[in-house]
CSV table of C-alpha atoms in Angstrom, one decimal:
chain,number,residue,atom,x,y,z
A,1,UNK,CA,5.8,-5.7,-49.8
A,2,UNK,CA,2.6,-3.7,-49.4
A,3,UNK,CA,4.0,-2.3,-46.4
A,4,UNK,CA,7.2,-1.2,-47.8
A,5,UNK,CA,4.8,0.7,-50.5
A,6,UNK,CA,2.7,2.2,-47.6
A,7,UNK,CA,5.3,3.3,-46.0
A,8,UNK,CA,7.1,5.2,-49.0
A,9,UNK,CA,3.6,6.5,-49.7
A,10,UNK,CA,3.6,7.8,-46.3
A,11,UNK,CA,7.0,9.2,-46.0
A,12,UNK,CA,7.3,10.7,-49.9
A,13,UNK,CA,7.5,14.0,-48.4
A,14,UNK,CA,10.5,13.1,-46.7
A,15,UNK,CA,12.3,11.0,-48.9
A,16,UNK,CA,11.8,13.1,-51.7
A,17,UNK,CA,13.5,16.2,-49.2
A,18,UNK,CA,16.4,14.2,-48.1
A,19,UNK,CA,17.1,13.1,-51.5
A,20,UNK,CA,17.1,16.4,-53.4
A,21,UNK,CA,19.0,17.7,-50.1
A,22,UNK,CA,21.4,15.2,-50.5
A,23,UNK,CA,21.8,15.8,-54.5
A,24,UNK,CA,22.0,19.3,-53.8
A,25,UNK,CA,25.4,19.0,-51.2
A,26,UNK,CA,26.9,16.5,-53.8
A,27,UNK,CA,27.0,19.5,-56.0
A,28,UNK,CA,28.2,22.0,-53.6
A,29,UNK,CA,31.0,19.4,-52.4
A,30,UNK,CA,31.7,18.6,-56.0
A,31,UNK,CA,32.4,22.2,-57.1
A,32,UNK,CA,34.2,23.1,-54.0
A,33,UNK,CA,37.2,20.7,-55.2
A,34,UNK,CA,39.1,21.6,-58.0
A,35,UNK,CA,37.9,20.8,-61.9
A,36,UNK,CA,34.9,18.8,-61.0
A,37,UNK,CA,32.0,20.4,-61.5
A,38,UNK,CA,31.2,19.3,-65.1
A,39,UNK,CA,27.3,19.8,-65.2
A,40,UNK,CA,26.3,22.5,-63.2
A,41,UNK,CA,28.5,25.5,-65.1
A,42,UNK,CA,27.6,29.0,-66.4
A,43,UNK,CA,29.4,27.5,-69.9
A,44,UNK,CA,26.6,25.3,-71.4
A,45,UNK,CA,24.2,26.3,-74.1
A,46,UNK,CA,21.4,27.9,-72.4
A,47,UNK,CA,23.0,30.0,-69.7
A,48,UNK,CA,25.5,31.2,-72.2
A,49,UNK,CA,23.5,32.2,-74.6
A,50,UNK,CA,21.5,34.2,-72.4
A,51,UNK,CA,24.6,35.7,-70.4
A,52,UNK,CA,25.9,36.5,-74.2
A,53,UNK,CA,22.6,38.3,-75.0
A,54,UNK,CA,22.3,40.4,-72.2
A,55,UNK,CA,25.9,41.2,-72.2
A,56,UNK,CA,25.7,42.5,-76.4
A,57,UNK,CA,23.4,44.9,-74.3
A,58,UNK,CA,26.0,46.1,-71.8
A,59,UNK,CA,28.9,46.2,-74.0
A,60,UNK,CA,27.6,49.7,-75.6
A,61,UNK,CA,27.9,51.7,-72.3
A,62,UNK,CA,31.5,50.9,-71.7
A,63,UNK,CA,33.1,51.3,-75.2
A,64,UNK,CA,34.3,54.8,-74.3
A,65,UNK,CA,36.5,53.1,-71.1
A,66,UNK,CA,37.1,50.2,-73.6
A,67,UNK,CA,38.7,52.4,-76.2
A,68,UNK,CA,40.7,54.2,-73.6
A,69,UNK,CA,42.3,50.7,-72.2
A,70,UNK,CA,43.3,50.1,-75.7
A,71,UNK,CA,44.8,53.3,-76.2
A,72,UNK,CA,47.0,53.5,-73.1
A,73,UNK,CA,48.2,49.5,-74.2
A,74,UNK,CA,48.8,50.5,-77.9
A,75,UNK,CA,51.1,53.3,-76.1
A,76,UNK,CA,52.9,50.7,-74.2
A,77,UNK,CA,53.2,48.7,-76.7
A,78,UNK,CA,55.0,51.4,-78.7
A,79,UNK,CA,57.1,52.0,-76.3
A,80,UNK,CA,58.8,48.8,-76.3
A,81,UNK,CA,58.7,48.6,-80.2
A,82,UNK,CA,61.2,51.4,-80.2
A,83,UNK,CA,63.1,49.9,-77.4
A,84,UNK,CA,63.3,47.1,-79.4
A,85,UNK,CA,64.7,48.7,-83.0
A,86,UNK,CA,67.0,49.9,-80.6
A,87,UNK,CA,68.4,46.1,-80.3
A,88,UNK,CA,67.8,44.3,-83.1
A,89,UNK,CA,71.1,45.8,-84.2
A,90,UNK,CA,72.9,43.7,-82.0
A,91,UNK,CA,70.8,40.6,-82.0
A,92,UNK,CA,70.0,39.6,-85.2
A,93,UNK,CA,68.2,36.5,-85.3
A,94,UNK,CA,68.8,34.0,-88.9
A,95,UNK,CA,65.7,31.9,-88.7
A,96,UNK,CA,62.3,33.9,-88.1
A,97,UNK,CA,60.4,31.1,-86.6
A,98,UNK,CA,62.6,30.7,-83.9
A,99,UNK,CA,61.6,34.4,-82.6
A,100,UNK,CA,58.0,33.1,-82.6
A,101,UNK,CA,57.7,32.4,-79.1
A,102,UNK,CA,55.7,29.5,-77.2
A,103,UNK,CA,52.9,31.5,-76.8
A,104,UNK,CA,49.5,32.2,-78.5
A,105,UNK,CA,47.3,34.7,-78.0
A,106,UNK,CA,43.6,34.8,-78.9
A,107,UNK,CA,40.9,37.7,-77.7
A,108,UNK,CA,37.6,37.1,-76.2
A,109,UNK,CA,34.8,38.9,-74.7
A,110,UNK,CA,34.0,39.0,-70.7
A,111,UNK,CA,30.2,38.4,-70.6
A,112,UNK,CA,29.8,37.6,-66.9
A,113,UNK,CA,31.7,38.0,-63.9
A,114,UNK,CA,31.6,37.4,-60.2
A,115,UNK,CA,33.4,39.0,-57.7
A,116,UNK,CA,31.5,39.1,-54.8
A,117,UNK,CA,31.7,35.4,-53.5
A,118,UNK,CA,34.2,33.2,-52.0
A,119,UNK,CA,34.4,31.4,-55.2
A,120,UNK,CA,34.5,33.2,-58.3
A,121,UNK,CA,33.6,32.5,-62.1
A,122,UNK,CA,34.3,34.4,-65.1
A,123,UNK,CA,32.2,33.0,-68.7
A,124,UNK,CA,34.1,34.2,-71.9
A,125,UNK,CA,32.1,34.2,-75.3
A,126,UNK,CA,34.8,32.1,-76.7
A,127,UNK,CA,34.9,28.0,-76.8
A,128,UNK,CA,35.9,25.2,-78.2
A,129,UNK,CA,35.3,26.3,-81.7
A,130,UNK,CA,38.1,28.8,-81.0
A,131,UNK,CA,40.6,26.1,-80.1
A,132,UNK,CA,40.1,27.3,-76.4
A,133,UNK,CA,40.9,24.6,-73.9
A,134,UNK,CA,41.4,23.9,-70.4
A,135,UNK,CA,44.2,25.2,-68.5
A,136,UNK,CA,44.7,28.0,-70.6
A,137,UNK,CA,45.9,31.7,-69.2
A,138,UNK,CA,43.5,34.4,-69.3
A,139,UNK,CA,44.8,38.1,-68.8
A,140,UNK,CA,44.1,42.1,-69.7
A,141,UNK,CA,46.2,44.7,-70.9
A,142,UNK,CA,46.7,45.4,-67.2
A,143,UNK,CA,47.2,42.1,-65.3
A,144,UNK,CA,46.1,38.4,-64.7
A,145,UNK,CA,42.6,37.6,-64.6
A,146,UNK,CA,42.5,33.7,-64.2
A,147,UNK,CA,42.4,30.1,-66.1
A,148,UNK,CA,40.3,28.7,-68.0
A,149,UNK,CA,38.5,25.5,-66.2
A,150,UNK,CA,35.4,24.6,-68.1
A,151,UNK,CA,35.3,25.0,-72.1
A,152,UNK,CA,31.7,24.1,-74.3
A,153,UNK,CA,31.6,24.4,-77.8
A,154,UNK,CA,31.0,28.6,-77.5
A,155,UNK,CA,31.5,29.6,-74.0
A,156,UNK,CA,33.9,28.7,-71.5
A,157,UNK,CA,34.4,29.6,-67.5
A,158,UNK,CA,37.1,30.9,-66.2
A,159,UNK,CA,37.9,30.3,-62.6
A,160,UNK,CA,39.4,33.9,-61.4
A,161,UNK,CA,42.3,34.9,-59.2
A,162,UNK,CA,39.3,35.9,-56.5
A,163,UNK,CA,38.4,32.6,-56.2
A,164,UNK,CA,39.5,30.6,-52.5
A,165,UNK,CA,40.9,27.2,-54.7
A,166,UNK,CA,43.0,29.4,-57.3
A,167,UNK,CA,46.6,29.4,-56.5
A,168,UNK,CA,48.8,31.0,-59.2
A,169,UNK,CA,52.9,30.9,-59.0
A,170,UNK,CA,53.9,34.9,-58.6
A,171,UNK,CA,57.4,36.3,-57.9
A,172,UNK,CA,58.8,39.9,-57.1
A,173,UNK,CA,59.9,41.9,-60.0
A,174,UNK,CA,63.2,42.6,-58.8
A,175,UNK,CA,64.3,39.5,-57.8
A,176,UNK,CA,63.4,35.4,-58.1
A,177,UNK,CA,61.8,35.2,-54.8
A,178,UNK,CA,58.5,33.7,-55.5
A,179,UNK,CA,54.9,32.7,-54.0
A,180,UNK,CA,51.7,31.3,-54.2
A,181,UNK,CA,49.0,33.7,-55.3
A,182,UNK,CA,45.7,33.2,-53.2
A,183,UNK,CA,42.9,35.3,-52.2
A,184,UNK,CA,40.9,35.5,-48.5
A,185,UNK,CA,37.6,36.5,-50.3
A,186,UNK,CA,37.7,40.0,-48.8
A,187,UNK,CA,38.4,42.8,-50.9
A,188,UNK,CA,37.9,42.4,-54.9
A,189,UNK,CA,41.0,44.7,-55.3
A,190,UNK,CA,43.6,42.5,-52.8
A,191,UNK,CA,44.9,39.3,-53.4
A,192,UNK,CA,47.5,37.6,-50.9
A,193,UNK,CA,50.8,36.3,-52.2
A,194,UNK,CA,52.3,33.6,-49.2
A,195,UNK,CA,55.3,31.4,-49.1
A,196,UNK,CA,57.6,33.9,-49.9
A,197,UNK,CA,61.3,33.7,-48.2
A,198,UNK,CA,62.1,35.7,-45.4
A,199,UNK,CA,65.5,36.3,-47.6
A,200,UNK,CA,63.5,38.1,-49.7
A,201,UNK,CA,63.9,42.1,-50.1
A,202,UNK,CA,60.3,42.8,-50.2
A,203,UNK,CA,59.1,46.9,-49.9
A,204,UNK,CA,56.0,48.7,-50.1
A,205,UNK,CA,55.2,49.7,-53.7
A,206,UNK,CA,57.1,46.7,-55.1
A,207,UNK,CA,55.9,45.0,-58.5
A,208,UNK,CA,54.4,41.8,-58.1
A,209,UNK,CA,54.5,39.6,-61.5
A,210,UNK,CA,53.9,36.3,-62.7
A,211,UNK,CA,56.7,33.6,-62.2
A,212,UNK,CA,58.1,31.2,-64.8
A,213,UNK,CA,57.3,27.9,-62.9
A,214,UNK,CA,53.9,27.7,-64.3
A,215,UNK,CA,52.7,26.1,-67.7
A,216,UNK,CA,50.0,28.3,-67.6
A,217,UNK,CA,51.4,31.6,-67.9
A,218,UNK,CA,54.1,33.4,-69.2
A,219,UNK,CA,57.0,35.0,-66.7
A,220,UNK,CA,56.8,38.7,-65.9
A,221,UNK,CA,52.9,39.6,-66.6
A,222,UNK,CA,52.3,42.1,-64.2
A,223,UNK,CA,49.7,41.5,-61.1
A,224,UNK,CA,50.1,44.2,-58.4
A,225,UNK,CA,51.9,46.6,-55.7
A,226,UNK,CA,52.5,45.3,-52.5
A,227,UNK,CA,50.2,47.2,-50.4
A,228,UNK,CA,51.4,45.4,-46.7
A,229,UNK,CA,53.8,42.1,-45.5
A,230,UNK,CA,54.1,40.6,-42.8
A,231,UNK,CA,55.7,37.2,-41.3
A,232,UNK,CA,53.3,34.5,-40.8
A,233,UNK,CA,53.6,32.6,-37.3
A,234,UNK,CA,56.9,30.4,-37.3
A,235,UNK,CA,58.6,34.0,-38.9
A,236,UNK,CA,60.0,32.1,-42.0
A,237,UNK,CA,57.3,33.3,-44.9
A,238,UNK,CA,56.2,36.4,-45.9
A,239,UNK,CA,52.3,37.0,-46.3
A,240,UNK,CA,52.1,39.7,-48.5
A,241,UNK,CA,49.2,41.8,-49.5
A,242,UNK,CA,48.9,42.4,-52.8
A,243,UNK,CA,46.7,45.7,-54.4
A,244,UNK,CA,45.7,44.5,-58.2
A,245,UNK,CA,46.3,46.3,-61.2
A,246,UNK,CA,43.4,45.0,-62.5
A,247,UNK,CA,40.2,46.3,-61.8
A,248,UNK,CA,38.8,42.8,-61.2
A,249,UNK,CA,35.3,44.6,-61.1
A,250,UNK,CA,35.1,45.6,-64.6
A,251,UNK,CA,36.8,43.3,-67.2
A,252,UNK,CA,35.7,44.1,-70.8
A,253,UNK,CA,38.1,42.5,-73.2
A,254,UNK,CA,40.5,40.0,-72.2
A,255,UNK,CA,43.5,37.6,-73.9
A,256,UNK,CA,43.5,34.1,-73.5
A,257,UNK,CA,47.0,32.2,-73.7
A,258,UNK,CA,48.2,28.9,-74.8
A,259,UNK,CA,51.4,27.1,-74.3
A,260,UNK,CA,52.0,25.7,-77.4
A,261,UNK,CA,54.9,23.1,-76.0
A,262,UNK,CA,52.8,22.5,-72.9
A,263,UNK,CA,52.6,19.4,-74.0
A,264,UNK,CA,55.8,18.5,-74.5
A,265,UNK,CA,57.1,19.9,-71.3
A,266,UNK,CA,54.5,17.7,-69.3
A,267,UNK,CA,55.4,14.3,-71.0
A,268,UNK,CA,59.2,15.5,-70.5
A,269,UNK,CA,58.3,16.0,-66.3
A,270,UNK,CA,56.4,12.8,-66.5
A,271,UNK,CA,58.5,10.7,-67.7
A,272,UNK,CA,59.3,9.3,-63.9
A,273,UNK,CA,55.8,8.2,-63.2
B,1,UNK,CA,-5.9,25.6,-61.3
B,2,UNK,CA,-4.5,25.7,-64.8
B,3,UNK,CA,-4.7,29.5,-64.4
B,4,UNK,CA,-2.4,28.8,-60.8
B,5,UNK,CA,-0.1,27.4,-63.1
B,6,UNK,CA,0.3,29.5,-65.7
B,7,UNK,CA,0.8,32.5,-63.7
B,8,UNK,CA,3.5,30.6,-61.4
B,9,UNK,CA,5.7,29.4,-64.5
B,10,UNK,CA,5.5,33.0,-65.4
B,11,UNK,CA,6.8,33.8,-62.0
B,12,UNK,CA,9.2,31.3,-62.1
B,13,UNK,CA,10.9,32.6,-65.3
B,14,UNK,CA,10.8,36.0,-64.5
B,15,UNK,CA,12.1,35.8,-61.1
B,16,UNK,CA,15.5,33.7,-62.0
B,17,UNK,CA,15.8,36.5,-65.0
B,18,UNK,CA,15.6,39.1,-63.0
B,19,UNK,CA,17.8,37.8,-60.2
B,20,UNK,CA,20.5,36.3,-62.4
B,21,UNK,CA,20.7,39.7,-64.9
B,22,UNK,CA,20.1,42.3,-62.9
B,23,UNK,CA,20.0,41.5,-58.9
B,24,UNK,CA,23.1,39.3,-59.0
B,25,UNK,CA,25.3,42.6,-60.7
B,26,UNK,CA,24.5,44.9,-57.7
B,27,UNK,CA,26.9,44.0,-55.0
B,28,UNK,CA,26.4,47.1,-52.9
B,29,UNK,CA,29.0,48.1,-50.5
B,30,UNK,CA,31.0,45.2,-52.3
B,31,UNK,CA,29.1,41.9,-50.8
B,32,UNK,CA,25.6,42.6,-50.5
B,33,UNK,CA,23.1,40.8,-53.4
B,34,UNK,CA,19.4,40.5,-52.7
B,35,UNK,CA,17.9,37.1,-53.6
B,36,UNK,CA,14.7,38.1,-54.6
B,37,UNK,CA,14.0,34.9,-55.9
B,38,UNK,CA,13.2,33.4,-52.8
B,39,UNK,CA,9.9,35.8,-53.1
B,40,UNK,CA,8.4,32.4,-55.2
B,41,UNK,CA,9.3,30.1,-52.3
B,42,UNK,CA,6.7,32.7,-50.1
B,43,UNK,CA,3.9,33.3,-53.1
B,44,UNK,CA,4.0,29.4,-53.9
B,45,UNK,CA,0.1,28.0,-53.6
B,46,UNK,CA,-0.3,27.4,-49.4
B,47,UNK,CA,-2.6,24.4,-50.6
B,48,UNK,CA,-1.1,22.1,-53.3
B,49,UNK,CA,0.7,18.8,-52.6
B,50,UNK,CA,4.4,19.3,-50.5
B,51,UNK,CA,6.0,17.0,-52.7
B,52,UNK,CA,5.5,18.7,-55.8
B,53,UNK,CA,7.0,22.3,-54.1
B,54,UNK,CA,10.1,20.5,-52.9
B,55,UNK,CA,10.3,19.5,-56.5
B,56,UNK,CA,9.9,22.8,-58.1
B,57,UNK,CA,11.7,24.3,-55.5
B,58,UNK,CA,14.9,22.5,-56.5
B,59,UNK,CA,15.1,23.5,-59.9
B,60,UNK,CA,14.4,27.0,-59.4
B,61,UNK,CA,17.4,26.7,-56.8
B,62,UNK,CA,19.7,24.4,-59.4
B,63,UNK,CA,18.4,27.0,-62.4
B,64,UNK,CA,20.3,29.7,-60.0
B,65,UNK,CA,23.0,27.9,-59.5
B,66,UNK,CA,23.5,27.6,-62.9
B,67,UNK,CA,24.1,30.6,-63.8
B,68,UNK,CA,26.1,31.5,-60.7
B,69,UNK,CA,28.6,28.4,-60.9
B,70,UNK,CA,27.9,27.7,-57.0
B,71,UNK,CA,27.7,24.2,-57.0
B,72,UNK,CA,24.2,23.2,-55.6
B,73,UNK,CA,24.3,25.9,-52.6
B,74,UNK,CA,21.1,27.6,-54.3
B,75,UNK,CA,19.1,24.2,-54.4
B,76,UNK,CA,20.0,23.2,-51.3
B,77,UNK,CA,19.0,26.1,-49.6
B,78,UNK,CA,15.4,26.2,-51.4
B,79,UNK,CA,14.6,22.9,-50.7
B,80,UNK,CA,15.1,23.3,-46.8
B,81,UNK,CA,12.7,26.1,-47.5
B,82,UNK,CA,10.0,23.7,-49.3
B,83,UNK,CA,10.1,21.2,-46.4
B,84,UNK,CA,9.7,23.1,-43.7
B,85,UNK,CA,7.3,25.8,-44.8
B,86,UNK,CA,4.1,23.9,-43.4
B,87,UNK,CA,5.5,24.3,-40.2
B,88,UNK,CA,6.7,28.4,-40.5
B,89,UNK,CA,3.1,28.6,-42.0
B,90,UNK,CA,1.5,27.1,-38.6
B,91,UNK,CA,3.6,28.8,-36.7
B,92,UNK,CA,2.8,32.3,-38.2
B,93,UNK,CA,-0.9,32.3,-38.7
B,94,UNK,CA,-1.7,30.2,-35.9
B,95,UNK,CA,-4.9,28.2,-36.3
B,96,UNK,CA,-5.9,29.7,-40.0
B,97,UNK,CA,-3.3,27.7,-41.8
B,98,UNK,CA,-5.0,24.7,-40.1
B,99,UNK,CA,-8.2,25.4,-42.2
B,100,UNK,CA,-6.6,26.3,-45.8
B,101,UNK,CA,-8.1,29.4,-45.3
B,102,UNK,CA,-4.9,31.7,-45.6
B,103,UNK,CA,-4.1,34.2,-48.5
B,104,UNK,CA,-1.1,36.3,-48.0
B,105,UNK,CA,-2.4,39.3,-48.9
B,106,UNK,CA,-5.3,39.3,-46.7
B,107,UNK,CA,-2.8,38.7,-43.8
B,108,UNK,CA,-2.3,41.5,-40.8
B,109,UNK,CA,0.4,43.0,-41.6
B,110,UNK,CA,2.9,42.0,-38.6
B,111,UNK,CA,2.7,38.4,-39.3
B,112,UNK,CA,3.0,38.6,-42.9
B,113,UNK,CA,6.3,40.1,-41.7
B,114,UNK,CA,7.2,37.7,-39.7
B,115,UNK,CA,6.6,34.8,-42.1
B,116,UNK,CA,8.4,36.6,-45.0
B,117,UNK,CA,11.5,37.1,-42.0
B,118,UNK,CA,11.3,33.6,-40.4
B,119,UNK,CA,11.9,32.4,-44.6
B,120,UNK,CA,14.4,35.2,-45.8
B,121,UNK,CA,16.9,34.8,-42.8
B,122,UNK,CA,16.5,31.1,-42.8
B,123,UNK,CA,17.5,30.5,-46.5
B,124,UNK,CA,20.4,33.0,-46.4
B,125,UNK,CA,22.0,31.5,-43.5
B,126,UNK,CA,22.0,28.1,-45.3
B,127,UNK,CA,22.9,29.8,-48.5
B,128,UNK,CA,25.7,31.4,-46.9
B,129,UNK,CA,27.0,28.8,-45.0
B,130,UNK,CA,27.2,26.6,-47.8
B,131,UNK,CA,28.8,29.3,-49.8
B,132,UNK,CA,31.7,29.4,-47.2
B,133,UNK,CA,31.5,25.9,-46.3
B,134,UNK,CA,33.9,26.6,-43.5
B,135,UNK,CA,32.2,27.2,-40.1
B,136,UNK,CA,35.6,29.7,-39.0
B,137,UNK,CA,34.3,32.4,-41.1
B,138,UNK,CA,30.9,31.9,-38.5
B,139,UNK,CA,30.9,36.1,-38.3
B,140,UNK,CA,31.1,36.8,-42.1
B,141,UNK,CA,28.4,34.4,-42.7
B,142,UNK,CA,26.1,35.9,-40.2
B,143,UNK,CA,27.0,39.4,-41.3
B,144,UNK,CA,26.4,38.4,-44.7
B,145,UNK,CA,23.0,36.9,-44.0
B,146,UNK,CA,22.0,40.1,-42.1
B,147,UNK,CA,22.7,42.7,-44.5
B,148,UNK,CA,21.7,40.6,-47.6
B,149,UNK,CA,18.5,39.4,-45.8
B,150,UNK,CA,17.3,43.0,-44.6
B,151,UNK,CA,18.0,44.0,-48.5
B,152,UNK,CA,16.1,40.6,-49.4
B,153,UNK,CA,13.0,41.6,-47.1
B,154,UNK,CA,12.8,45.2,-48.4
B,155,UNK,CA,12.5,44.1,-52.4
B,156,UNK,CA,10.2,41.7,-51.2
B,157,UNK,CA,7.6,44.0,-49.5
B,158,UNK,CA,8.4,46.6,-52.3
B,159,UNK,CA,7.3,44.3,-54.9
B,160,UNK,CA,4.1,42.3,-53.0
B,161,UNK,CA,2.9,46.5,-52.8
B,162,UNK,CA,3.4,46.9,-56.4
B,163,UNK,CA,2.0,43.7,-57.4
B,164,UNK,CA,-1.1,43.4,-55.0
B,165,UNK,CA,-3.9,41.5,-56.5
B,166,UNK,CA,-6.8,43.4,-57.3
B,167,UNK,CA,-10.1,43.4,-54.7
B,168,UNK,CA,-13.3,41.8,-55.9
């Protein structure tokens, strides 16, 4: 017994290295897979709340570019108001609710973001408290920023498209053909889009838009122009390079979506297992 | 002693502050962040017990990685540091470090350098391998560590200038 003591005594040093070492690569392992790293996130209390402070700060030198992204959407948005007036002559629909849609929006505030890793986070000021949960959307007036991974009571993290373990479903605008979004942790402005048919009409200049087969998102929010494509090795998929819409870079205001029948649609799928 | 302390906590705070508001945001030429904070790992008292430096070394590596959402890269990298600055210290100042006699700032120049090198370039290449965890991207790591470690190097001797301690 007394030698076992003497010999941690003598060894502390190294135990005590090899065991905060070994803690340490736990949490690098455990946030390298998907949705596990609980503890360790930019969405508790005290790094929130200083990220929140500093960002109240910031937020004063870019209203001028803020108020110009909401001018150009509310034009947009016009736009398809009158396009709309246009129809509602020939679709009239009896019951209100039923134009509703499956799809909430709510609006949060950016107060950190990371684009110069591999593995990119984004924190929101929003939480819990504002019914935010996992696996929700997130998006601008210009494109897709992410989903929501980690939510506390008034922050949450957002794991963004640059970010090696995010793969988003995307399709071409002008057709179904679609693809899994990913990113090679290059440039901040491309993203790559693979799996894509070789059927597939694909140009330069092409929109890129979210598909329909995720929960997450709804179809046709814009992403990117294909910048370049080319086959990958067995010539059967397209590897396309996608130039972002978004200016990943500088994110002020953002949406956050929820599925409302998400739910539903997930029990209906799992019904098999 | 207690005034050791007071002025390292005071470092300590200030350091990850600085690094996580300011330093992290800079991203010049689109990848390259100094880690200032690694400037604590170098000031740290050469005499006080090792164990107690691992110690503090992790959580002012887990604090960081906190606030960047990397996982545990931070604290792993900082802790390597910890254990094997006895031996960069031997290895810099020769027989000195033997005798407790070091202080940094009494140090020739050239092998201040050299320690303040040996310890940037070291805990960037972990820090960067871990980041990429994936030893194909070998050339962007060591790219990486270069440019982010001369950057790293060049805050540090800026701010050991501007914060000499005074002569007596």
């Amino acid at each position: 017994m007394q030698q076992i003591f003497n010999f941690l005594i003598r060894n502390k040093n190294n135990i005590l290295f090899l065991l905060l070492l070994g803690l340490s690569l736990f949490l690098t392992i455990q946030s390298n897979s998907f949705h596990k790293s609980k503890y360790i996130s930019s969405a508790n209390f005290i790094t929130g709340g200083i990220y929140n402070w500093s960002n109240n700060i910031q937020t004063y030198f870019y209203l001028e570019d803020y108020n110009q992204r909401l001018l150009e959407e509310n034009k947009e948005l016009r736009k398809l108001l009158t396009n709309i007036e246009d129809t509602s002559a020939v679709i009239n629909f009896e019951d209100s609710t039923s134009f509703n849609g499956i799809y909430l929006f709510r609006t949060a505030k950016v107060i950190n973001n990371n684009y110069s890793k591999t593995d990119n986070y984004i924190t929101l000021d929003r939480g819990r408290n504002s019914q935010i949960s996992k696996e929700h959307g997130v998006i601008t007036s210009q494109g897709i920023v992410g989903i929501v991974d980690q939510v506390s009571k008034n922050y949450s993290r957002v794991i963004s498209i640059l970010n090696s373990h995010s793969k988003i479903n995307a399709q071409l605008k002008k057709t179904n053909h679609f693809g899994s979004l990913i990113w090679n942790g290059k440039d901040p402005n491309v993203v790559q889009l693979i799996d894509v048919p070789r059927l597939a009409p694909i140009k330069i200049g092409d929109t890129i838009v979210t598909g329909g087969k995720s929960l997450i998102f709804p179809q046709g929010i814009p992403i990117g122009s294909i910048e370049e494509f080319k086959l990958d090795q067995n010539e059967s998929y397209y590897t396309i390079e996608i130039r972002l819409f978004n200016d990943m870079t500088n994110i002020g205001y953002v949406y956050v979506i929820e599925n409302k029948d998400k739910v539903e649609i997930k029990e209906l799928e799992g019904i098999d297992d | 002693m207690t005034n050791s302390i007071i002025s390292n906590s005071i470092r300590f705070i200030l350091l990850i502050l600085f690094q996580v508001l300011l330093l992290n945001n800079i991203n010049f030429l689109g990848y390259i962040n100094p880690y200032l904070y690694v400037l604590f790992l170098i000031l740290y008292p050469f005499n006080t017990p090792q164990s107690l430096f691992i110690l503090v070394s992790f959580f002012l590596g887990l604090t960081i990685d906190t606030f960047e959402d990397s996982g545990g890269i931070n604290a792993a990298a900082c802790v390597i540091i910890a254990y094997i600055r006895p031996a960069i210290l031997r290895f810099s100042f020769g027989v000195s470090y033997d005798y407790q006699t070091v202080k940094l700032s009494n140090t020739p120049f050239g092998t201040r350098l050299g320690y303040i090198m040996v310890i940037v370039f070291i805990h960037h290449l972990v820090l960067f391998s871990l980041e990429m965890f994936d030893f194909s991207h070998i050339f962007l790591i060591l790219k990486k560590t270069f440019f982010s470690g001369i950057f790293t190097i060049l805050l540090i001797l800026i701010s050991l200038t501007l914060f000499k301690p005074k002569k007596r």
